[in-house]
C-alpha cells in the first residue's frame, strides 16, 4: 500500500554552453521528482523534466495527483491504471489548467512514472522486462486510449501487441547487444566551431554512428557552415541530425531548411513552433526526402494522433517526461506502430527511463531499434547512470526504471 | 511607473447546478487576479479564469511575469508591448512549461490584461475606446505576431485595420444601441428539465434571442429530449446553441451530432477534445450546414491559425483569459477577420472584459456584432458589473476594462 509520498524540486546547473540551443541559452536541467513509498519497503521514483524556473509549479501540481494515490496497492492500481490515468487527467477542476498539457500534465508524468517504477521494483525486475512480459490485455489496461477511438481502440491495441508477440523472441538479442545511441552533445548551440570539431572526433572514436548539431542561428550562414563542418568530420557513413528547437518561422524553416539539405541531414528537428501542425505538414512536403523529427514539446496522445494523421513527421520524439508518463508514451508508440513511424524519444530523463522504453518498443512492438539520444551531463547524479559503451546503451538489469538520484537516497 | 504588484487567488462557489457541464460537474468560478500599481495612483487589474483547484499555481506563475514589469512606465511599455509579450512568453526556462499554453499562459493572460487595464485607466477611457482610437501602427505594436508569418505579417495587420478604419464611423451606433447578448445559463448540465423550461421562458421574456444548452449526457436521448424541449419553447426565431464541452469521442460526436441536427442548432460547441484539430475538420464537413464553435480551451494564436487554416470552425470562441490576454485576443481576431470567421468569445470573465473587446472587433475590424455570451452568476462580486438589458450589453463608460472585484478594493 502506498502510505506516503514526497515531491522534490531538484536542479542541476550545467557547464558553460552545455545544453544550449537556439531558444534555451542557459538551461538548468531540473526535475520534479515524485517518490511513492510502499509499506512493503519499496519506493517508486518518477521524474518530470524542466529547464529551471517553474519546477516548483510542477512539484506543487504533482502533490495534487500523488495525494490521490495514497492507500492504493500498486498491483491493484496497475491492473487498471488506464482508468486511474483517465480520472486523474480529467479531474474536473484541475483539468481547466490544461487540459492534458503544460504544468499539470508534466506533473502527471512524474506521478505516473513513479507508479511504473514502484511496480517494477516490487516485482524485482527492470521496467523493460516487466513491460515485455505483460500479457497484452494487462498492458493495455494501463493505458488511457480515450479520444483515440478513430485510430486505436482497445481491441486494436491488443491486436497490435499480439501480432508482434509471436516474433518477440527473435528480437531478444538486443538485450545482449545493447540499444544503439546517438550523441546529442557534440554541437550544443553555444559551442565554438573548434569545440564541435573536437567533440565530433571524440564521438566517432567512442563508437557513435549518429550525431546531432543545434541550428537556428540568427545568421543562416553560421548554421550552414557548422552543418558542413560536422559532415566533413563525420563523413558520409555517419548520420548527422540538425535541431532548430522551434526557432524558425515557417518561411525561415522553408528557406534555411532547403539550404541545409546540401549536407544531407538525416533529419531536421523541431523546425518551427510545436503547435503548428499545418506548418509541419508543409515542411514535410517541401523538405522531402529529408524527414522532419518532432515531439519533445508535444504534450499528449491526441496531438501526436493529429501529427500522424497529417503526415508531418518521419520520426516521433515523444518524451515520457513530457506526455503523461510511461502510460501515454506506450499509447503513442502504439499509434506510431500503426502508422509505421519510428519512435526516437527525446530524453529529458537523460535516457535513464527511455532505455527501458525503447527496448519494449523494439521487442514487443517491433519498432526498429534505430538509436536513442545520449546526453551525459548528469551521469554523476544518478544512482545507476546509463552505461553507453562503443556507442551502445548497455541493457539495465537492476529492478525499476533507473530514475533514482544519488542526492535523494 | 509600476512600483508594486499583488496577485490574489479568488474563488466563488456557485449555487447548485450553476456552471455545470458534461465535463465539469462542480466548478468553482475562480480567478488569478493581478494588480499592477502605478506611482501615479492608478491600479491595473487583470484576470485569468480557472475552475477552482490550481488557481494558486496560476497566481505563482503570474508573480514570475509581473515581477519583470516593475519599474516600467505603462505608456512606454504599451508603445511596444508586442515585444514585451514575446520576451515574457519565451522566457527561456519558464517556456519549457508550455510553451504558450497551460498554467504559464493563463498567468501571462492575467498580467497582460492588467497592463491594458492600467493603460486605459491612466488615459481615463474605457478600454474599448482606447483600442478603437489607437492608430493602427500603435495598436499592432501591442501584438506579438511571431509564428503567424505565413498568414498575418505586421504590414498585413496594419492594412486590415486601415481598410476598416474608413467605415469605422458607420459602426459607432453600436455604442448607443449596445451589443447583443446570448444567455448561457438557461440550460446548465445539472439543471432539471423543469428548470430549463422556466429559464428559457424567462430568458426570452428578458429579451434574449439566443440561448445555450449543455449537452454531452451519457445517454444521447437526454440530450435530444432537452434540445427539442428548448427549441419548442424558443420557437424558430430564437437561436439555440448546443455545447458538449469536449465530452464526446469523435465517433460519438458524429453519431449524436447528426441526430441533434433535427432541432436546428445554431452551432454545436466543443464537440470533442480541443487538441484534436483533424477531428474538428471531419466534424465540420459531416455536420454541415450546422457549424462548429470552438476556442474556449484553445491556448494560443498558433493553434487558432491551424484551426482556421483547416476550416474546422464556423465560430471562434477565443477567451482573453485563456490565450495570452487582450494582446493575443486581438491577434486572433485579426486572423479571424482575414478568414471571415466570426469571433464570439467564451466569457471566463463573465463578459466584463469581453464587452470591451467585441466592441473593438465590431467597430475597428468590422466583425459582425453577432452576440456575446452572458453569465450572471458573479454580478454581485464585480465593482462595475456588466449591465444587460433587453438582451443587450449596455456599453461600459467607466475608465479601464471593468475587471475590479469589490472584494479587492
Coordinates of N, CA and C in Angstrom, one line a residue, chain B residues 234-356:
Chain B
X234 N -38.5 27.9 -27.4 CA -37.9 29.1 -28.0 C -38.5 29.4 -29.4
X235 N -39.1 28.5 -30.0 CA -39.7 28.7 -31.4 C -38.5 28.8 -32.4
X236 N -38.9 29.1 -33.6 CA -37.9 29.0 -34.6 C -37.1 30.3 -34.8
X237 N -37.5 31.4 -34.2 CA -36.9 32.7 -34.4 C -35.7 32.9 -33.4
X238 N -35.7 32.1 -32.4 CA -34.6 32.2 -31.4 C -33.5 31.2 -31.7
X239 N -32.3 31.7 -31.7 CA -31.1 30.8 -31.9 C -30.9 29.9 -30.7
X240 N -30.7 28.6 -30.9 CA -30.3 27.7 -29.8 C -29.0 27.1 -30.1
X241 N -28.1 27.2 -29.2 CA -26.7 26.6 -29.4 C -26.6 25.4 -28.4
X242 N -25.9 24.4 -28.9 CA -25.6 23.2 -28.1 C -24.1 23.1 -27.8
X243 N -23.8 22.8 -26.5 CA -22.4 22.8 -26.1 C -22.1 21.5 -25.4
X244 N -21.2 20.7 -26.0 CA -20.9 19.4 -25.4 C -19.6 19.4 -24.5
X245 N -19.0 20.6 -24.4 CA -17.8 20.7 -23.5 C -16.8 19.6 -23.7
X246 N -16.5 19.1 -24.9 CA -15.5 18.2 -25.2 C -15.8 16.7 -24.8
X247 N -17.0 16.5 -24.3 CA -17.3 15.2 -23.7 C -17.3 14.1 -24.7
X248 N -17.7 14.3 -26.0 CA -17.8 13.2 -26.9 C -16.5 12.8 -27.5
X249 N -16.4 11.5 -27.8 CA -15.3 11.0 -28.7 C -15.7 11.4 -30.1
X250 N -14.8 11.3 -31.0 CA -15.1 11.6 -32.4 C -16.3 10.8 -33.0
X251 N -16.3 9.4 -32.8 CA -17.4 8.7 -33.3 C -18.7 9.1 -32.6
X252 N -18.7 9.3 -31.3 CA -19.9 9.8 -30.6 C -20.4 11.1 -31.2
X253 N -19.4 12.0 -31.4 CA -19.8 13.4 -31.9 C -20.5 13.3 -33.3
X254 N -19.9 12.4 -34.1 CA -20.5 12.2 -35.4 C -21.9 11.7 -35.3
X255 N -22.1 10.7 -34.4 CA -23.4 10.0 -34.3 C -24.4 10.9 -33.6
X256 N -24.1 11.4 -32.5 CA -25.1 12.2 -31.7 C -25.3 13.6 -32.4
X257 N -24.1 14.1 -32.9 CA -24.2 15.4 -33.6 C -25.3 15.4 -34.7
X258 N -25.2 14.3 -35.5 CA -26.2 14.2 -36.6 C -27.6 14.1 -36.1
X259 N -27.8 13.4 -35.1 CA -29.2 13.3 -34.5 C -29.7 14.6 -34.0
X260 N -28.8 15.4 -33.5 CA -29.2 16.7 -32.9 C -29.5 17.8 -34.0
X261 N -29.1 17.5 -35.2 CA -29.4 18.4 -36.3 C -30.9 18.7 -36.5
X262 N -31.7 17.7 -36.1 CA -33.1 17.8 -36.3 C -33.8 18.9 -35.6
X263 N -33.1 19.4 -34.5 CA -33.7 20.6 -33.8 C -33.1 21.9 -34.3
X264 N -32.3 21.8 -35.4 CA -31.7 23.0 -36.0 C -30.9 23.9 -35.0
X265 N -29.8 23.3 -34.5 CA -28.9 24.1 -33.6 C -28.2 25.2 -34.4
X266 N -28.0 26.4 -33.8 CA -27.3 27.4 -34.5 C -25.8 27.1 -34.6
X267 N -25.3 26.4 -33.5 CA -24.0 25.8 -33.6 C -23.9 24.6 -32.7
X268 N -22.9 23.8 -32.9 CA -22.5 22.7 -31.9 C -21.1 23.1 -31.4
X269 N -21.0 23.2 -30.1 CA -19.8 23.7 -29.5 C -19.0 22.7 -28.8
X270 N -17.7 22.8 -29.0 CA -16.7 21.9 -28.3 C -17.2 20.4 -28.4
X271 N -17.4 19.9 -29.6 CA -17.9 18.5 -29.7 C -16.9 17.5 -29.2
X272 N -15.6 17.7 -29.2 CA -14.7 16.7 -28.8 C -13.4 17.4 -28.2
X273 N -12.3 16.6 -28.1 CA -11.1 17.2 -27.4 C -10.6 18.4 -28.1
X274 N -10.3 19.4 -27.4 CA -9.9 20.7 -28.0 C -8.5 20.7 -28.7
X275 N -7.8 19.6 -28.5 CA -6.5 19.5 -29.3 C -6.7 18.8 -30.6
X276 N -7.8 18.2 -30.8 CA -8.0 17.3 -32.0 C -8.5 18.1 -33.2
X277 N -7.6 18.8 -33.8 CA -7.9 19.7 -35.0 C -8.5 18.8 -36.1
X278 N -7.9 17.7 -36.4 CA -8.3 16.9 -37.5 C -9.8 16.4 -37.3
X279 N -10.1 16.0 -36.0 CA -11.5 15.6 -35.7 C -12.4 16.7 -36.0
X280 N -12.1 17.9 -35.6 CA -13.0 19.1 -35.9 C -13.1 19.3 -37.4
X281 N -12.1 19.0 -38.1 CA -12.2 19.2 -39.6 C -13.2 18.2 -40.1
X282 N -13.2 16.9 -39.7 CA -14.1 15.9 -40.1 C -15.5 16.3 -39.6
X283 N -15.7 16.8 -38.4 CA -17.0 17.1 -37.9 C -17.6 18.3 -38.7
X284 N -16.7 19.3 -39.0 CA -17.3 20.4 -39.7 C -17.8 19.9 -41.1
X285 N -17.1 19.0 -41.7 CA -17.6 18.5 -43.0 C -18.9 17.7 -42.8
X286 N -19.0 16.9 -41.8 CA -20.1 15.9 -41.6 C -21.3 16.5 -41.0
X287 N -21.1 17.6 -40.3 CA -22.3 18.2 -39.6 C -22.8 19.4 -40.4
X288 N -22.2 19.8 -41.5 CA -22.6 21.0 -42.3 C -24.1 20.7 -42.7
X289 N -24.9 21.7 -42.8 CA -24.6 23.1 -42.7 C -24.5 23.6 -41.3
X290 N -24.8 22.8 -40.3 CA -24.6 23.3 -38.9 C -23.1 23.5 -38.7
X291 N -22.8 24.6 -38.0 CA -21.3 24.9 -37.8 C -20.8 24.6 -36.5
X292 N -19.5 24.4 -36.4 CA -18.8 24.1 -35.1 C -18.4 25.4 -34.5
X293 N -18.5 25.5 -33.2 CA -17.9 26.6 -32.4 C -16.9 26.0 -31.5
X294 N -15.8 26.7 -31.4 CA -14.7 26.2 -30.5 C -13.8 27.3 -30.1
X295 N -13.0 27.1 -29.1 CA -12.0 28.0 -28.7 C -11.7 28.2 -27.3
X296 N -12.7 27.9 -26.4 CA -12.5 28.2 -25.0 C -11.3 27.5 -24.4
X297 N -10.9 26.4 -25.0 CA -9.7 25.7 -24.5 C -8.6 25.7 -25.5
X298 N -8.6 26.6 -26.4 CA -7.5 26.7 -27.4 C -6.6 27.8 -26.9
X299 N -5.3 27.4 -26.7 CA -4.4 28.2 -25.9 C -3.7 29.4 -26.5
X300 N -3.6 29.4 -27.8 CA -2.8 30.5 -28.4 C -3.0 30.7 -29.9
X301 N -2.5 31.8 -30.4 CA -2.7 32.2 -31.8 C -2.3 31.2 -32.8
X302 N -1.3 30.4 -32.5 CA -0.8 29.4 -33.4 C -1.8 28.3 -33.6
X303 N -2.3 27.8 -32.6 CA -3.4 26.8 -32.7 C -4.6 27.4 -33.4
X304 N -5.0 28.6 -33.1 CA -6.1 29.2 -33.8 C -5.8 29.3 -35.3
X305 N -4.6 29.7 -35.6 CA -4.2 29.7 -37.0 C -4.5 28.4 -37.7
X306 N -4.1 27.3 -37.0 CA -4.3 26.0 -37.6 C -5.8 25.7 -37.7
X307 N -6.5 26.0 -36.7 CA -8.0 25.8 -36.8 C -8.6 26.5 -37.9
X308 N -8.1 27.7 -38.2 CA -8.6 28.5 -39.3 C -8.2 27.9 -40.6
X309 N -6.9 27.5 -40.7 CA -6.3 27.0 -42.0 C -7.0 25.7 -42.4
X310 N -7.4 24.9 -41.4 CA -8.0 23.6 -41.7 C -9.5 23.7 -41.8
X311 N -10.1 24.9 -41.8 CA -11.5 25.1 -42.0 C -12.4 24.2 -41.0
X312 N -12.1 24.3 -39.8 CA -12.8 23.5 -38.8 C -13.9 24.2 -38.1
X313 N -13.9 25.5 -38.1 CA -14.8 26.2 -37.1 C -15.6 27.3 -37.9
X314 N -16.9 27.4 -37.6 CA -17.7 28.4 -38.1 C -17.8 29.6 -37.1
X315 N -17.4 29.4 -35.9 CA -17.4 30.4 -34.9 C -16.1 30.2 -34.0
X316 N -15.4 31.3 -33.8 CA -14.2 31.2 -32.9 C -14.5 31.8 -31.6
X317 N -14.3 31.0 -30.5 CA -14.7 31.4 -29.2 C -13.4 31.7 -28.3
X318 N -12.5 32.4 -28.9 CA -11.3 32.8 -28.1 C -11.7 33.5 -26.9
X319 N -11.0 33.2 -25.8 CA -11.2 33.9 -24.5 C -9.9 34.6 -24.1
X320 N -10.0 35.9 -23.8 CA -8.8 36.7 -23.5 C -8.3 36.3 -22.1
X321 N -9.0 35.4 -21.4 CA -8.5 34.9 -20.1 C -7.9 33.5 -20.3
X322 N -7.8 33.0 -21.5 CA -7.2 31.7 -21.8 C -6.0 31.9 -22.7
X323 N -6.1 32.6 -23.8 CA -4.9 33.0 -24.6 C -4.2 34.1 -23.8
X324 N -3.1 34.5 -24.3 CA -2.3 35.5 -23.6 C -2.9 36.9 -23.5
X325 N -4.1 37.0 -23.0 CA -4.7 38.3 -22.7 C -5.2 39.1 -23.9
X326 N -5.5 40.4 -23.7 CA -6.0 41.2 -24.7 C -5.1 41.2 -26.0
X327 N -3.8 41.2 -25.8 CA -2.9 41.3 -26.9 C -3.1 40.1 -27.9
X328 N -3.1 38.9 -27.4 CA -3.2 37.8 -28.3 C -4.7 37.6 -28.8
X329 N -5.6 38.1 -27.9 CA -7.0 38.1 -28.4 C -7.2 38.9 -29.7
X330 N -6.5 40.1 -29.7 CA -6.6 40.9 -30.9 C -5.9 40.3 -32.1
X331 N -4.7 39.7 -31.8 CA -4.1 39.0 -32.9 C -5.0 37.9 -33.5
X332 N -5.6 37.2 -32.7 CA -6.5 36.1 -33.2 C -7.8 36.7 -33.9
X333 N -8.2 37.8 -33.4 CA -9.4 38.5 -34.0 C -9.0 39.0 -35.4
X334 N -7.7 39.4 -35.6 CA -7.2 39.8 -36.9 C -7.2 38.6 -37.8
X335 N -6.7 37.5 -37.3 CA -6.7 36.3 -38.2 C -8.1 35.9 -38.6
X336 N -9.0 36.0 -37.7 CA -10.4 35.6 -38.0 C -11.0 36.6 -39.0
X337 N -10.6 37.9 -38.9 CA -11.1 38.9 -39.9 C -10.6 38.4 -41.3
X338 N -9.3 38.0 -41.3 CA -8.8 37.6 -42.6 C -9.6 36.5 -43.2
X339 N -9.9 35.5 -42.3 CA -10.7 34.3 -42.8 C -12.2 34.5 -42.8
X340 N -12.7 35.7 -42.4 CA -14.1 35.9 -42.4 C -14.9 35.0 -41.5
X341 N -14.3 34.7 -40.4 CA -14.9 33.8 -39.4 C -15.3 34.7 -38.1
X342 N -16.6 34.6 -37.7 CA -17.0 35.5 -36.6 C -16.3 35.1 -35.2
X343 N -16.0 36.1 -34.4 CA -15.4 35.9 -33.1 C -16.5 36.1 -32.1
X344 N -16.8 35.0 -31.3 CA -17.8 35.0 -30.3 C -17.2 34.5 -29.0
X345 N -16.6 35.4 -28.3 CA -15.7 35.0 -27.1 C -16.5 34.1 -26.1
X346 N -15.7 33.1 -25.6 CA -16.1 32.5 -24.3 C -15.8 33.5 -23.2
X347 N -16.7 33.6 -22.2 CA -16.5 34.7 -21.3 C -16.1 34.2 -19.9
X348 N -14.9 33.7 -19.8 CA -14.3 33.4 -18.5 C -14.4 34.6 -17.5
X349 N -14.4 35.7 -18.1 CA -14.5 37.0 -17.3 C -16.0 37.4 -17.0
X350 N -16.9 36.5 -17.4 CA -18.3 36.9 -17.2 C -18.7 38.1 -18.1
X351 N -17.9 38.3 -19.1 CA -18.2 39.4 -20.1 C -17.7 40.8 -19.7
X352 N -17.1 40.9 -18.5 CA -16.6 42.2 -18.0 C -15.6 42.8 -19.0
X353 N -14.5 42.0 -19.3 CA -13.5 42.5 -20.3 C -14.0 42.3 -21.7
X354 N -14.7 41.2 -22.0 CA -15.0 41.0 -23.4 C -16.0 41.9 -24.0
X355 N -16.8 42.6 -23.1 CA -17.8 43.6 -23.6 C -17.0 44.7 -24.3
X356 N -15.8 45.0 -23.8 CA -14.9 46.0 -24.5 C -14.4 45.4 -25.8

